[in-house]
Short mmCIF file of C-alpha atoms in Angstrom, two decimals:
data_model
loop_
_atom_site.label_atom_id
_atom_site.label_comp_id
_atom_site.label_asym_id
_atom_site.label_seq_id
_atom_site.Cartn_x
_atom_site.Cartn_y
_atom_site.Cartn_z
CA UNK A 1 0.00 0.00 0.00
CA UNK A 2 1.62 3.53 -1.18
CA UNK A 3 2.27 5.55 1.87
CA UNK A 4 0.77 8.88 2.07
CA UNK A 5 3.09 11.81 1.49
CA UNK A 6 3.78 14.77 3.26
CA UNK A 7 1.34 18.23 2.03
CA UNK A 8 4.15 20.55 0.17
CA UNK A 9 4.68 23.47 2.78
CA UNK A 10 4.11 25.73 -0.15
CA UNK A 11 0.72 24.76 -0.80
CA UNK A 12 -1.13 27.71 -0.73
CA UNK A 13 -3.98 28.46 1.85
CA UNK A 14 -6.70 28.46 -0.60
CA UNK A 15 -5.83 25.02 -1.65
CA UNK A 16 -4.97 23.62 1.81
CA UNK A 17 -8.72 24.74 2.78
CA UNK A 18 -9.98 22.46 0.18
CA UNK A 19 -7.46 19.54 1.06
CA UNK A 20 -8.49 19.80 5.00
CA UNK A 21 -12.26 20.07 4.19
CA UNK A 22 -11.87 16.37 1.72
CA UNK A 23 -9.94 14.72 4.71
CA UNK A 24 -12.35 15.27 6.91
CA UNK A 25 -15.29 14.40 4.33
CA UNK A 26 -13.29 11.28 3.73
CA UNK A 27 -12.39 10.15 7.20
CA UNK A 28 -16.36 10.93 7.70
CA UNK A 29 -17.33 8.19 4.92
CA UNK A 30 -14.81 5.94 6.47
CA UNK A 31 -15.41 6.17 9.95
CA UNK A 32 -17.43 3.02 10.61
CA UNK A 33 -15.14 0.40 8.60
CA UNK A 34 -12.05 2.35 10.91
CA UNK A 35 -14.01 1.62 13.75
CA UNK A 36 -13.35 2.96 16.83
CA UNK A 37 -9.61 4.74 17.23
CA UNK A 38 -9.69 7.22 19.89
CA UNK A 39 -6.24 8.28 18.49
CA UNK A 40 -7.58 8.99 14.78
CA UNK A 41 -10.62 10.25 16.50
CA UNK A 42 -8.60 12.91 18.19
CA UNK A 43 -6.92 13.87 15.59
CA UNK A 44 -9.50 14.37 13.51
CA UNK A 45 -11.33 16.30 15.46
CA UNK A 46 -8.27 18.79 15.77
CA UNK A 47 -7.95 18.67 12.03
CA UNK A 48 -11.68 19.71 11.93
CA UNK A 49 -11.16 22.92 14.32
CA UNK A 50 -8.48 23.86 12.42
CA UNK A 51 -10.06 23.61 9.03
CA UNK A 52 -12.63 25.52 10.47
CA UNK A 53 -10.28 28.31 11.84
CA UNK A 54 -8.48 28.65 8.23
CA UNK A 55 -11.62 29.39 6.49
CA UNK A 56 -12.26 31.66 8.83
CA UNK A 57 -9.42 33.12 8.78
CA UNK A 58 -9.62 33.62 5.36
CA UNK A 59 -13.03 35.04 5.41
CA UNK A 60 -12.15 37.50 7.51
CA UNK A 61 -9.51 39.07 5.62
CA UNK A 62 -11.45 38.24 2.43
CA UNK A 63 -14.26 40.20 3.65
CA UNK A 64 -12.07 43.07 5.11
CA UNK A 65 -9.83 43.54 2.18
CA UNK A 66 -13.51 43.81 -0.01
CA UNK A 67 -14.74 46.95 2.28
CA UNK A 68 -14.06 49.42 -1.08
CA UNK A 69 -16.34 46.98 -3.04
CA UNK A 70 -18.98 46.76 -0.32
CA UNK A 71 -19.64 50.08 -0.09
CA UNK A 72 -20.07 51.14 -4.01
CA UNK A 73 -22.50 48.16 -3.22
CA UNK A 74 -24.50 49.79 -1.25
CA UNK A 75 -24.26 53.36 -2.84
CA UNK A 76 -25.24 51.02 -6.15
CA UNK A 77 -28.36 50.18 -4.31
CA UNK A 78 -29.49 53.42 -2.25
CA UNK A 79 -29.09 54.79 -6.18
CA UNK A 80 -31.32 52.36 -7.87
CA UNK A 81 -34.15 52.75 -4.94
CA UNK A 82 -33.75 56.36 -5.51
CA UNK A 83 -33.98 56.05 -9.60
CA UNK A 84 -36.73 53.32 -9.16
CA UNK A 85 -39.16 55.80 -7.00
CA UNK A 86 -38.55 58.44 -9.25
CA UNK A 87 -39.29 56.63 -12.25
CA UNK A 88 -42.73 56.06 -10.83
CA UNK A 89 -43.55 59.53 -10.68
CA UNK A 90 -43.05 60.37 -14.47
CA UNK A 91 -44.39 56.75 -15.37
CA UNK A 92 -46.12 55.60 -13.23
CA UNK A 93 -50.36 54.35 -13.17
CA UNK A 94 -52.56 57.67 -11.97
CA UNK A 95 -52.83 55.79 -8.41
CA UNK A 96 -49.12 54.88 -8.22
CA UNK A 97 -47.66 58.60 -8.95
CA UNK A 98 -49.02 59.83 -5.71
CA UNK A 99 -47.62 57.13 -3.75
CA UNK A 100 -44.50 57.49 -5.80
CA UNK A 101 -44.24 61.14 -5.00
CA UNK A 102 -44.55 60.61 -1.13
CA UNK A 103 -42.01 58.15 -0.83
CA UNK A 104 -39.94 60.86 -3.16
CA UNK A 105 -40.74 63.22 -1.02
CA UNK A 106 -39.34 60.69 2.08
CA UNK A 107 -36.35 59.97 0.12
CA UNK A 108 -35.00 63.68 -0.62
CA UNK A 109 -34.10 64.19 3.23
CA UNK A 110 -31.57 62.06 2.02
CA UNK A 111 -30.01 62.76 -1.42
CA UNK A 112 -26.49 62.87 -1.33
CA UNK A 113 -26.05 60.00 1.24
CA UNK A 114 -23.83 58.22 -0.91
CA UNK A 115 -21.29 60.81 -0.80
CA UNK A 116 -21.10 60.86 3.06
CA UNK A 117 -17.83 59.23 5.16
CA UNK A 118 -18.53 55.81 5.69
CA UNK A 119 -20.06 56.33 9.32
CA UNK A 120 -22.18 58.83 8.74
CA UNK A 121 -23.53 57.12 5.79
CA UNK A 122 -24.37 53.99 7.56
CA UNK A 123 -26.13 56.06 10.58
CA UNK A 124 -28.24 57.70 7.50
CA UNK A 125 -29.01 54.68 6.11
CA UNK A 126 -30.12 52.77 9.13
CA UNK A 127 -32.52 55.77 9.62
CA UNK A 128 -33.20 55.69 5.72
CA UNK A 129 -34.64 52.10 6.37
CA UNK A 130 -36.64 53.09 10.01
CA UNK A 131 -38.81 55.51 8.11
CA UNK A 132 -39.34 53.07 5.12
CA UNK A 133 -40.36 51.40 7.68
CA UNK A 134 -43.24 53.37 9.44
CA UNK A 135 -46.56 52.72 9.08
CA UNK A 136 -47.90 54.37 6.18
CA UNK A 137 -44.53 54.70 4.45
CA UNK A 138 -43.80 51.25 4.21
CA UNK A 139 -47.66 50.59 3.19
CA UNK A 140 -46.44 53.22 0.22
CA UNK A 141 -43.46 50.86 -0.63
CA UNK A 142 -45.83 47.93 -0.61
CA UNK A 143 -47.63 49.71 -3.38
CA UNK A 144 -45.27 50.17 -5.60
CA UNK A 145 -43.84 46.67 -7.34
CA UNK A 146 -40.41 45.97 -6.25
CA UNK A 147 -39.79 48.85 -4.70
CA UNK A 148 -40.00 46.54 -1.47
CA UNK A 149 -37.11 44.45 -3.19
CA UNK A 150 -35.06 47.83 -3.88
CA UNK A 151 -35.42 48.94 -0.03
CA UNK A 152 -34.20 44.92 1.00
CA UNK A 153 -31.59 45.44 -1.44
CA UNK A 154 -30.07 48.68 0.84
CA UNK A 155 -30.44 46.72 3.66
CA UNK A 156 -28.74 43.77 2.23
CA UNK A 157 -26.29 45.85 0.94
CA UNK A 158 -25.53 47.53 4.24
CA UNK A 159 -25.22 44.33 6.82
CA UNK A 160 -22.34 43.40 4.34
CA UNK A 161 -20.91 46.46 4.26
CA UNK A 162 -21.22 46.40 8.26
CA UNK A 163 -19.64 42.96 7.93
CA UNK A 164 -16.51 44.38 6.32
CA UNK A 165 -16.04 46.50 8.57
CA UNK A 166 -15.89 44.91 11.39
CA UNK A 167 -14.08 42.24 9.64
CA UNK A 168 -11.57 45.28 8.79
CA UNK A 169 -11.72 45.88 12.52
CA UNK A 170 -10.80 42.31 13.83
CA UNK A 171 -7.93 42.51 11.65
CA UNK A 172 -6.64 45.41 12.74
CA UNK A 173 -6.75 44.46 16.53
CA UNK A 174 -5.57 40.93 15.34
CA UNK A 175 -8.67 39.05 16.90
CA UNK A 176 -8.54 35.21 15.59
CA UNK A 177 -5.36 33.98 13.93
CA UNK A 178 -4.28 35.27 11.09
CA UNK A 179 -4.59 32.92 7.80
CA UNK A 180 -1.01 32.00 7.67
CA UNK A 181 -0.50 31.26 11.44
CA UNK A 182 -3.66 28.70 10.98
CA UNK A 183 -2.02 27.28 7.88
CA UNK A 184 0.94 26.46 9.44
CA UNK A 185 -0.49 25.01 12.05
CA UNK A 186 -2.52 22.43 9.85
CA UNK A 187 -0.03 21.67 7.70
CA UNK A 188 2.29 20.80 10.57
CA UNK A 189 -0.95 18.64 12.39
CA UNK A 190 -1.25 16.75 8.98
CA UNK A 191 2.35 16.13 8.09
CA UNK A 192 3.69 15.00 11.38
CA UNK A 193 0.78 13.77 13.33
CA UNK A 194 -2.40 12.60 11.19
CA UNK A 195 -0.36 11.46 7.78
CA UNK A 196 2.24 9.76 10.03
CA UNK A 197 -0.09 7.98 12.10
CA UNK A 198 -2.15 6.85 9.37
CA UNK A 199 0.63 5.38 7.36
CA UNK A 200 1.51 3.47 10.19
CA UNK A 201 -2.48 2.40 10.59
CA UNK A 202 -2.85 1.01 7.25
CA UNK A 203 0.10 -0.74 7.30
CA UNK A 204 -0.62 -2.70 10.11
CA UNK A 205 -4.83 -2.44 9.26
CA UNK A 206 -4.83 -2.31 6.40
CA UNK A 207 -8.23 -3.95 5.69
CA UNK A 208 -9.59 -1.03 8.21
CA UNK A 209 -7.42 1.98 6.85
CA UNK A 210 -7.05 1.19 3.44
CA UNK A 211 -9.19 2.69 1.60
CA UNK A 212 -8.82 6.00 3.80
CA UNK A 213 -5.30 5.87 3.68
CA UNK A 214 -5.72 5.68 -0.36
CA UNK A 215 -8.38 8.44 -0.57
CA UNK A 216 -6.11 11.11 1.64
CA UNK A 217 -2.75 10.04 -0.47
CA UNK A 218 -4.63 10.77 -3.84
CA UNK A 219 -6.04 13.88 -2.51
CA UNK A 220 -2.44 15.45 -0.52
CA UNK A 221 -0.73 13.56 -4.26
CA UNK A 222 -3.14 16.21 -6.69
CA UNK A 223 -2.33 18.77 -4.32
CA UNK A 224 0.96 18.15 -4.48
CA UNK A 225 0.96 18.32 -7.70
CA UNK A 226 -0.61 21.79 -7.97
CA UNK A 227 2.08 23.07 -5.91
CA UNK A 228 4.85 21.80 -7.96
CA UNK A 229 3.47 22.61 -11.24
CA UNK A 230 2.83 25.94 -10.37
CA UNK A 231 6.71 26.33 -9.20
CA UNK A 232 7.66 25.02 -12.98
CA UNK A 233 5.86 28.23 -13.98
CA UNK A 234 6.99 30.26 -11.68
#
């Protein structure tokens, strides 16, 4: 039976993710022919938390490093709700242009809210949303088809751009481990405790650890591969 290899420390954190997350999918399909191994078991479960800690990790400074995009997001919606209630007014039915024209009339206490500093934009917004809100304003909305969608669209937009930001915030005050710490880490948990200790598993149970054992060396073998291929280019 091939042994497994060790995972290439260059592998990048992306990829080692997506090798973590199969591991664990294929220890979980293999779990009941291993039968109980309170060493494996322990391992994996380590494996797990830090799987779950990378892409973390990386959503976080995914999300953080997107803040620019996030907020023309949001400006990209507050502009379309905007356009959308205005259009009514010129095109709208008889009965929707004076709905139209009191939600217009809502909305211009806050033109140029796109062009505000990012707090002060968010604080108009979230009151943007509490008037849409009120009785009779959001029975205007209602009126009006997908105008309703356009004002969940702002919101939408605006808990992800709140996400960034705190995100951005984490970051900065280094709350969680960083990506790269987590990745080494792993790596270091697969190569020198759950790869070694599996090799030496199948070998001697091999009729138990096999077919793990083969699943996990094709899967560290094709990322492997990546890595190397990717240094030919390089």
């Amino acid at each position: 039976m091939a042994t497994i290899g060790k995972i290439n420390k260059n592998i990048q954190i992306a990829e080692l993710g997506t090798l973590a997350q199969a591991i664990g999918a294929r220890y979980d399909e293999n779990a009941a022919k291993i039968g109980e191994d309170r060493i494996l078991s322990a391992l994996m479960v380590q494996e797990k938390k830090e799987s779950t800690a990378l892409i973390s990790a990386m959503n976080r400074t995914k999300s953080a490093s997107s803040l620019v995009e996030k907020d023309n997001a949001r400006d990209e919606a507050i502009s379309a709700l905007f356009d959308m209630a205005k259009a009514y007014t010129l095109l709208g039915t008889a009965s929707q242009k004076p709905t139209a024209v009191k939600v217009c009339s809502l909305l211009d206490k806050y033109k140029g809210i796109a062009h505000l500093n990012n707090a002060t934009e968010s604080a108009k917004i979230a009151s943007l949303l509490e008037d849409l809100d009120k009785e009779g304003n959001k029975e205007a909305v209602e009126e009006l088809p997908n105008l309703a969608e356009a004002v969940a669209a702002v919101k939408s937009a605006e808990e992800a751009f709140l996400a960034a930001v705190k995100a951005q915030e984490d970051e900065k005050l280094g709350l969680g481990d960083n990506a790269s710490a987590v990745k080494k880490r792993l790596v270091s948990l697969l190569n020198d405790k759950l790869i070694a200790y599996v090799n030496i598993a199948s070998d001697v149970f091999a009729e138990n650890y096999g077919a793990f054992s083969e699943q996990v060396s094709l899967a560290v073998s094709k990322s492997n591969s990546v890595v190397t291929q990717r240094a030919k280019k390089a």
